[in-house]
Coordinates of C-alpha atoms in Angstrom, one line a residue:
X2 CA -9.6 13.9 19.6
X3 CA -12.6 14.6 21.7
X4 CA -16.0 11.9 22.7
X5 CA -17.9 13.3 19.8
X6 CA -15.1 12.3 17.0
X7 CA -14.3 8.8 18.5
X8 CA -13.7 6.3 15.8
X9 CA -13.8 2.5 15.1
X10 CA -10.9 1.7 12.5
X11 CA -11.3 -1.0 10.4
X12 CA -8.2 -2.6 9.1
X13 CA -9.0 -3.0 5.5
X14 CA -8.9 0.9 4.8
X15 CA -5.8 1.1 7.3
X16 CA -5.2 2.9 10.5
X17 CA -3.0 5.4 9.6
X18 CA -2.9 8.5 11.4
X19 CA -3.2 12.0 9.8
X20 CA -0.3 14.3 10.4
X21 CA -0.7 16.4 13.5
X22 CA -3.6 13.9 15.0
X23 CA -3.4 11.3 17.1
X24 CA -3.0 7.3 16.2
X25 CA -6.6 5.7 16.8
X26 CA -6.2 3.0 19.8
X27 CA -8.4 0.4 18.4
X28 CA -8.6 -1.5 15.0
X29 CA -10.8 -4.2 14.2
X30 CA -9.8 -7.9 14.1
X31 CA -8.2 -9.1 10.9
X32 CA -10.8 -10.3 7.8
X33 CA -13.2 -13.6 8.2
X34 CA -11.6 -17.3 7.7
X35 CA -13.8 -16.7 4.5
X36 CA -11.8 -14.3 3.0
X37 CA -9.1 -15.7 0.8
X38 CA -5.5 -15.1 2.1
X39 CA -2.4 -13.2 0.4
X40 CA -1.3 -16.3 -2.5
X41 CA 1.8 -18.3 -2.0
X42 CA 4.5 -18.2 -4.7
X43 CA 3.9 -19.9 -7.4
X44 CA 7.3 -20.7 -8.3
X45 CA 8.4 -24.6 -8.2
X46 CA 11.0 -25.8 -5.7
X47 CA 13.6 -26.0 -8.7
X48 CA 12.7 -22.7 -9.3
X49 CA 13.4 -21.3 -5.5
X50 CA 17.0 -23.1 -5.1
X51 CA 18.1 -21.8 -8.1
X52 CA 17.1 -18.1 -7.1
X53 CA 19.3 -19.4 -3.7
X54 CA 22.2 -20.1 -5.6
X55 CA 22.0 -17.4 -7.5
X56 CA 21.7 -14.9 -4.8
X57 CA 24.5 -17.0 -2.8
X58 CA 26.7 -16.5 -6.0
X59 CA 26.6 -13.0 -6.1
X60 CA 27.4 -12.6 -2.3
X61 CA 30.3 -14.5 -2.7
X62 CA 31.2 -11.6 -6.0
X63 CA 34.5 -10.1 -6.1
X64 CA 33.9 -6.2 -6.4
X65 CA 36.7 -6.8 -9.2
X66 CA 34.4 -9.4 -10.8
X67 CA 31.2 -7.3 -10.6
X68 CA 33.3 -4.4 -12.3
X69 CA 34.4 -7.0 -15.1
X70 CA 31.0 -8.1 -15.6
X71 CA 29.2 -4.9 -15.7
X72 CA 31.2 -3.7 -18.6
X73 CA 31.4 -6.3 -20.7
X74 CA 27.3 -6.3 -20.8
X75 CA 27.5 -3.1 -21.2
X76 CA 29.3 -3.3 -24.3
X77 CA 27.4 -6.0 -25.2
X78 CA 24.1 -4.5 -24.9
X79 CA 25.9 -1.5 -27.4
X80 CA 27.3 -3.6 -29.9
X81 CA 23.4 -5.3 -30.0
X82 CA 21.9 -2.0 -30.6
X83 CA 24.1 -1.0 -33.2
X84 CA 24.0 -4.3 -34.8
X85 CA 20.2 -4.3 -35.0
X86 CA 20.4 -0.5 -35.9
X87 CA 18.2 0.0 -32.9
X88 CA 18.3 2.8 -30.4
X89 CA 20.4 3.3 -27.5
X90 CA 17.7 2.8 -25.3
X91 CA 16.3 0.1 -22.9
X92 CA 13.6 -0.7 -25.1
X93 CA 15.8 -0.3 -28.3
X94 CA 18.2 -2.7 -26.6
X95 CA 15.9 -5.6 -25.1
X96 CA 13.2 -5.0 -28.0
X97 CA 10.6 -4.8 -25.2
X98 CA 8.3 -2.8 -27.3
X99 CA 6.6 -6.0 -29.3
X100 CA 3.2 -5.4 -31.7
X101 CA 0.5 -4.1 -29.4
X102 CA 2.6 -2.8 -26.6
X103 CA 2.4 0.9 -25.1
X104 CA 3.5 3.8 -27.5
X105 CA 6.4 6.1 -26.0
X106 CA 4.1 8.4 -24.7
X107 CA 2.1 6.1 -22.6
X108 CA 5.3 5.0 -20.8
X109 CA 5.8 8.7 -19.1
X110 CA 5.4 9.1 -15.2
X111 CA 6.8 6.9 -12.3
X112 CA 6.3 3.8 -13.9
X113 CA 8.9 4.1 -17.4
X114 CA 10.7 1.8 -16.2
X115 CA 8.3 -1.1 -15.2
X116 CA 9.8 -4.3 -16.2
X117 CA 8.2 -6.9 -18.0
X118 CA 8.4 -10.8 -17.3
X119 CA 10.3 -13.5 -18.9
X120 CA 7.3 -15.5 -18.0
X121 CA 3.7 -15.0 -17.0
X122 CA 2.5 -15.8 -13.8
X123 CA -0.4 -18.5 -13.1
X124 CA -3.9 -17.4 -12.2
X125 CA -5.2 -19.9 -9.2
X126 CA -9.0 -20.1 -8.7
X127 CA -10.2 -18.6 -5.5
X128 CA -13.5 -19.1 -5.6
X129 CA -16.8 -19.0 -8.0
X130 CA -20.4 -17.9 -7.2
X131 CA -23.7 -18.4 -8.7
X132 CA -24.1 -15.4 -10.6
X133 CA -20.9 -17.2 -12.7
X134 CA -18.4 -15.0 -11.8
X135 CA -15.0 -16.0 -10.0
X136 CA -12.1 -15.0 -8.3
X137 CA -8.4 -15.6 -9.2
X138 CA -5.3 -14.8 -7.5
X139 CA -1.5 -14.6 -9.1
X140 CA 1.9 -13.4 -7.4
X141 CA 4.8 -12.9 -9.2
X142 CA 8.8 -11.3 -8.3
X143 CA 8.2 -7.9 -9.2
X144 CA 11.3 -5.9 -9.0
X145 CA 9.3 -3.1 -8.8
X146 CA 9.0 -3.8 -5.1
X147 CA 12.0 -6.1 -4.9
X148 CA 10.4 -8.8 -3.9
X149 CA 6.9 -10.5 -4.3
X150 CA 3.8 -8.9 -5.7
X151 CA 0.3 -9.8 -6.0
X152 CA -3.4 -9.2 -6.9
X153 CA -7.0 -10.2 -7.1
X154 CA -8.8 -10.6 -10.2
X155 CA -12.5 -10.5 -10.0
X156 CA -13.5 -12.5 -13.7
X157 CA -17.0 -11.3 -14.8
X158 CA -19.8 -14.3 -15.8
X159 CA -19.4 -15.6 -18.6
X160 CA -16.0 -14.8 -19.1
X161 CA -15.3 -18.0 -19.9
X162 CA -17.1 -18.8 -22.4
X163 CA -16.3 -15.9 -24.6
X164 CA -13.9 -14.4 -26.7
X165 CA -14.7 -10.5 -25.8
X166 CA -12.1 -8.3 -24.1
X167 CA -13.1 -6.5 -21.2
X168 CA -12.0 -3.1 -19.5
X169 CA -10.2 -2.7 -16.3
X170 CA -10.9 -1.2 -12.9
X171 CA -8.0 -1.8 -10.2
X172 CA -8.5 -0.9 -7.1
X173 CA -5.7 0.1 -4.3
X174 CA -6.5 -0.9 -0.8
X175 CA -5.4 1.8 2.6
X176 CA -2.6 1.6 5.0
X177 CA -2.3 -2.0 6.6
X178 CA -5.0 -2.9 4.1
X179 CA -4.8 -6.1 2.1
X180 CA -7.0 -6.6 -1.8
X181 CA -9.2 -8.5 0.1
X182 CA -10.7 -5.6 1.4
X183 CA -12.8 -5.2 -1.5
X184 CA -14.2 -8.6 -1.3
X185 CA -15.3 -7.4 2.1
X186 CA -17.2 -5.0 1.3
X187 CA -19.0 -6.9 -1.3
X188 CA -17.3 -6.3 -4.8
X189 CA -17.8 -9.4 -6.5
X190 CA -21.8 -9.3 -5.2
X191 CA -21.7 -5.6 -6.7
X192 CA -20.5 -6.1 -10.1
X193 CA -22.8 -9.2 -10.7
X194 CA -25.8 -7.6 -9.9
X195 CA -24.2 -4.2 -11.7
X196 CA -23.5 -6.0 -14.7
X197 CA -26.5 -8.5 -15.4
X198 CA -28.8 -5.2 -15.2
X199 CA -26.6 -3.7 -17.5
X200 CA -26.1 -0.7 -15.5
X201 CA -22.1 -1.0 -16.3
X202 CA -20.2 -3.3 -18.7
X203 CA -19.0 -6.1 -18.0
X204 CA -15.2 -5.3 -16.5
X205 CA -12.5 -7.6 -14.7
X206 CA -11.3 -6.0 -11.4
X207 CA -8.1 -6.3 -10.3
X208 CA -7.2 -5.6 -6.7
X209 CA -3.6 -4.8 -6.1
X210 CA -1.6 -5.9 -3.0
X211 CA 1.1 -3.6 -1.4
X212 CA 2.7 -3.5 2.0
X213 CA 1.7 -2.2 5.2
X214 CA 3.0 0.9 6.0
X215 CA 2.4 4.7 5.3
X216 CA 3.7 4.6 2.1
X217 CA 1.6 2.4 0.0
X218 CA 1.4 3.9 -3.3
X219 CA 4.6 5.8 -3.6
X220 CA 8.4 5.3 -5.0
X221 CA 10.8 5.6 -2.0
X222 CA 13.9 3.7 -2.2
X223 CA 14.1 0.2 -3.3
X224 CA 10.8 -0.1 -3.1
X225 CA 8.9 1.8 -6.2
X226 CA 4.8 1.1 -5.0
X227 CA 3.4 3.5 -7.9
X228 CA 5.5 2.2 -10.3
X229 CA 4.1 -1.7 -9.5
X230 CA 1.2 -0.5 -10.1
X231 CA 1.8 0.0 -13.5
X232 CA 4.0 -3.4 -13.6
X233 CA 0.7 -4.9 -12.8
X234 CA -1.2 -3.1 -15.6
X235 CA 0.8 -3.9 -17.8
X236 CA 1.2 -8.1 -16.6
X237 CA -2.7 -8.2 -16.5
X238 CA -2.6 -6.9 -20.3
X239 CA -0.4 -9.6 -21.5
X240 CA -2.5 -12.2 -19.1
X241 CA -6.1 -11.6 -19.9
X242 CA -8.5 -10.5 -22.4
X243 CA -8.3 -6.7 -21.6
X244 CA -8.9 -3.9 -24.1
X245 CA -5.5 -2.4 -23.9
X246 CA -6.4 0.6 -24.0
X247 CA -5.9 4.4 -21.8
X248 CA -10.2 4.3 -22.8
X249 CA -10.3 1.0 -21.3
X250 CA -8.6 1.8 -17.7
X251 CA -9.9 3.1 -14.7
X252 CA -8.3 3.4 -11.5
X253 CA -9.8 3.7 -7.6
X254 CA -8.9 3.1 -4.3
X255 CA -9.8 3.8 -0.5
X256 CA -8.1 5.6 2.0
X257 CA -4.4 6.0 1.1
X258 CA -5.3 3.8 -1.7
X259 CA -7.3 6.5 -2.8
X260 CA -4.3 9.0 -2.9
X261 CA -2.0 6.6 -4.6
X262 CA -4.8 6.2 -7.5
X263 CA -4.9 9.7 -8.0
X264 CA -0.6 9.9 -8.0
X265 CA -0.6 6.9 -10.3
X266 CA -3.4 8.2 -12.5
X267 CA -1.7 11.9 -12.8
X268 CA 1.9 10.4 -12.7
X269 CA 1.2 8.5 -16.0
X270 CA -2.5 10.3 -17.3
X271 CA -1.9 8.1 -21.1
X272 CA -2.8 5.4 -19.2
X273 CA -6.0 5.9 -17.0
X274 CA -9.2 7.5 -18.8
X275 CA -10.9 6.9 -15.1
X276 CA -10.1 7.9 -11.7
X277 CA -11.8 7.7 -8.4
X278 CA -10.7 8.4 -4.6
X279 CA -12.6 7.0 -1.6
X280 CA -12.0 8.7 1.2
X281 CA -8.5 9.6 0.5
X282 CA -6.3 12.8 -0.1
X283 CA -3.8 14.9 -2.4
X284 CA -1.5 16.2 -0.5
X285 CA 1.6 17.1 -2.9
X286 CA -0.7 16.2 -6.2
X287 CA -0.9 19.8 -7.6
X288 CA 2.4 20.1 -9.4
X289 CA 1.7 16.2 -11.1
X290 CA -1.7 18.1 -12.0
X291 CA -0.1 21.1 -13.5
X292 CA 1.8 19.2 -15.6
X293 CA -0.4 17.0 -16.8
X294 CA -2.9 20.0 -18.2
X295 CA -2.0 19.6 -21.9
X296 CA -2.9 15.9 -21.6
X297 CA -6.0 15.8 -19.5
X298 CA -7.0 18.9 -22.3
X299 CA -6.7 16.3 -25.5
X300 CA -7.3 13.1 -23.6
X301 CA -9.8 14.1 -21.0
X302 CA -10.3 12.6 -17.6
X303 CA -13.4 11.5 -15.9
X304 CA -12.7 11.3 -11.6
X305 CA -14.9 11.5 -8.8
X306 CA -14.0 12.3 -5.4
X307 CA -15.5 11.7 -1.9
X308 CA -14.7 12.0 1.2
X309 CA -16.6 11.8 5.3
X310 CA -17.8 14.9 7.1
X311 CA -16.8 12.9 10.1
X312 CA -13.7 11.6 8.9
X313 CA -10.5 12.3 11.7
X314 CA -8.1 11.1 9.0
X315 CA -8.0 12.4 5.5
X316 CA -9.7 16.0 5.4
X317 CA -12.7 15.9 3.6
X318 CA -12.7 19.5 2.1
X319 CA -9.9 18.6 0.3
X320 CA -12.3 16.9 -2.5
X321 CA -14.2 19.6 -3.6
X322 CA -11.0 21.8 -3.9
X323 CA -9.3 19.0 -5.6
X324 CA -12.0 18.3 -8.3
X325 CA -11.9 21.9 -8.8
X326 CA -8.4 21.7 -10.2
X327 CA -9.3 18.7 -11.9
X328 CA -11.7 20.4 -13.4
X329 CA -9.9 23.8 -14.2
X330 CA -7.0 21.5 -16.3
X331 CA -9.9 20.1 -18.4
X332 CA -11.1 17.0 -16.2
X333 CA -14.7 16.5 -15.4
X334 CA -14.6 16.0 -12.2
X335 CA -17.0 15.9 -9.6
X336 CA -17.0 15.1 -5.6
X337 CA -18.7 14.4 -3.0
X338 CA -18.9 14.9 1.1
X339 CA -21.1 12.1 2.8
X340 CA -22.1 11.6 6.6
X341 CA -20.1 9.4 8.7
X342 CA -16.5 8.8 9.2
X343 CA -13.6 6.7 8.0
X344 CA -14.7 2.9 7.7
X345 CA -15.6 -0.3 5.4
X346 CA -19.0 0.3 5.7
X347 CA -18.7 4.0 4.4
X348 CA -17.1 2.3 1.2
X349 CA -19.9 -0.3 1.1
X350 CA -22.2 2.0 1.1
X351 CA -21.3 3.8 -1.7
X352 CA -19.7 1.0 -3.8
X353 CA -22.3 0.9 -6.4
X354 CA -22.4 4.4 -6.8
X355 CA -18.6 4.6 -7.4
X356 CA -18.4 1.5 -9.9
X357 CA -21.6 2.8 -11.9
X358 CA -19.6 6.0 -12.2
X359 CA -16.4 4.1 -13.5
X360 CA -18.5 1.9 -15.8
X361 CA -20.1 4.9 -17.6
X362 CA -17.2 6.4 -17.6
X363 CA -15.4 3.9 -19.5
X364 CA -18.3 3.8 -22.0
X365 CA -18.2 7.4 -22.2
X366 CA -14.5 7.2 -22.9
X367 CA -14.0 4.6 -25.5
X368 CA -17.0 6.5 -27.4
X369 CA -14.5 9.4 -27.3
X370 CA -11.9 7.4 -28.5
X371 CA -13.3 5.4 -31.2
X372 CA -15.1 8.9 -32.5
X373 CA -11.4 10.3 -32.4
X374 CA -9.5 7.7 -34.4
X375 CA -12.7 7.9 -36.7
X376 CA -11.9 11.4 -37.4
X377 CA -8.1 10.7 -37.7
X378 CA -9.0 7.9 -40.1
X379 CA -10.9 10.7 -42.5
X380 CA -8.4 13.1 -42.1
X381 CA -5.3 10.9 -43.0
X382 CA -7.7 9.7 -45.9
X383 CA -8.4 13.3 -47.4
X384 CA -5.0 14.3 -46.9
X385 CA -3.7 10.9 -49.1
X386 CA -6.5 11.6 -51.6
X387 CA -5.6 15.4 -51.7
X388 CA -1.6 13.9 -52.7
X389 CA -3.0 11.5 -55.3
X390 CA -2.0 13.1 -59.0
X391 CA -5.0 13.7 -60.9
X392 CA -6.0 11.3 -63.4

């Protein structure tokens, strides 16, 4: 990389290197004492040693022993199905799918087989600011990621003091990024001012926390990072006041955060009616894309994409051609190249831009949904009337 395309990294987006172009030397100190840390687990003492034992138990396992026990659940999970004339099916068998839940059809993509908790976890106050909007933290065991997950929530003012539901935006951070990146950049500050103009509606924000490496965002191995995702989604649904709702959802992120809210979006499109990408890329996104054309044609999909005309790492012609294909499969899609290079302050700068999008978005969505279950409404309605016998 010559003088002219030297570049400051900032750790909250990540310092990952593009393929074929060399690792940047220098990154930027780690966030401001200000800026809350990852939260501790919330689990009590009792709680840990008995995860101990358990683990130490199952160590000490007989291969015989795990062979024994593995087929007697098994037969016990058949004989449950049959007995409650249920399925032969996860869900069938656990009777995960309670009132309210997910249809079928919006369990499709990587995360089908996100689990849900015995228990929520507890939302611990971060901090509050004048404007009267806060910021909450929770971490859970996900076994998405076999072992600890956690996120952000940014509550909107007056959230508690009513009884409304709100949308969601959740936002992916880059490559040996943390959630607190968006605080950083001035989120919270953002959707106050956003919100009490009423240039958006009010939204909670929920800023997801995956590890450091090169690949945040994706399945590989034990560790599924698109699928928590969607285990997060769906936690925050049973946890807060959210319109539950594919309308209801939008999805962003920056850097590789920005490619892993694309993948997540297309990998399960009955779930997001939003997407947005912030100087990230979509390498190996077509065929998700493809498939997801008979969707994205009924549902629709609202995205925007931007990238840096200076960026080193993620290529920013790769937007316009990527919206294009959005668009092309029935999206409305529309992108953006902006001076500069790869950094926090690129992100800042655009922030409200990106979350005025999402909010109208949203708006725009759910007035596409409620006008389509208003026409399903009439049509079921005529068709009864049409079977009634004539009087």
């Amino acid at each position: 990389m010559n003088a002219s395309r030297a570049h400051v990294w900032l750790e909250g987006l990540g310092d990952w290197a593009w393929p074929g172009r060399p690792h940047p030397a220098e990154a930027l100190p780690l966030p401001p004492s200000w800026v809350p840390a990852l939260p501790p687990r919330l689990e009590p003492a009792a709680a840990v040693a008995g995860q101990a034992g358990s683990i130490a138990s199952r160590r000490r396992a007989t291969p015989r022993r795990l062979l024994i026990t593995g087929l007697l659940s098994a037969l016990a999970a058949v004989c449950c199905a049959l007995a409650l004339k249920g399925s032969l099916t996860v869900d069938g068998i656990l009777g995960k799918r309670a009132a309210g839940r997910p249809a079928p059809a919006e369990l499709s993509g990587v995360a089908s087989t996100a689990p849900a908790l015995a228990s929520l976890p507890a939302l611990v106050s971060v901090s509050h600011d004048s404007a009267g909007s806060s910021i909450d933290r929770a971490s859970f065991a996900s076994t998405s990621l076999a072992g600890e997950g956690s996120f952000l929530v940014y509550l909107p003012p007056g959230y508690a003091s009513t009884t409304s539901r709100y949308p969601v935006l959740y936002l992916l951070h880059g490559r040996n990024g943390h959630a607190t990146s968006f605080l950083e950049v001035g989120i919270q500050e953002s959707l106050d001012r956003l919100i009490a103009r009423g240039a958006i509606p009010p939204v909670i924000a929920v800023m997801i926390q995956d590890r450091s490496t090169l690949n945040n965002w994706r399945d590989l191995g034990r560790r599924r990072s698109a699928t928590y995702v969607v285990e997060v989604q769906e936690l925050v649904d049973r946890m807060l006041p959210t319109i539950p709702t594919r309308a209801a959802r939008a999805i962003a992120g920056s850097s590789i955060g920005g490619y892993g809210a694309m993948h997540v979006a297309l990998a399960n499109p009955n779930r997001f009616a939003v997407v947005e990408s912030w100087l990230g890329f979509f390498n190996g996104l077509g065929r998700e894309l493809r498939a997801d054309r008979p969707i994205i044609s009924r549902l629709g999909l609202q995205a925007f994409l931007y990238g840096a005309a200076a960026d080193p790492v993620a290529d920013p012609e790769q937007d316009p051609a990527f919206a294009a294909e959005l668009r092309a499969a029935g999206a409305r899609a529309h992108s953006a190249i902006y001076a500069g290079g790869h950094s926090l302050e690129k992100v800042s700068e655009h922030l409200d831009k990106m979350l005025v999008f999402a909010g109208r978005s949203l708006r725009a969505a759910e007035r596409r949904s409620s006008l389509e279950e208003a026409q399903r409404r009439a049509a079921q309605e005529a068709a009864e009337r049409r079977l009634r016998p004539a009087s």
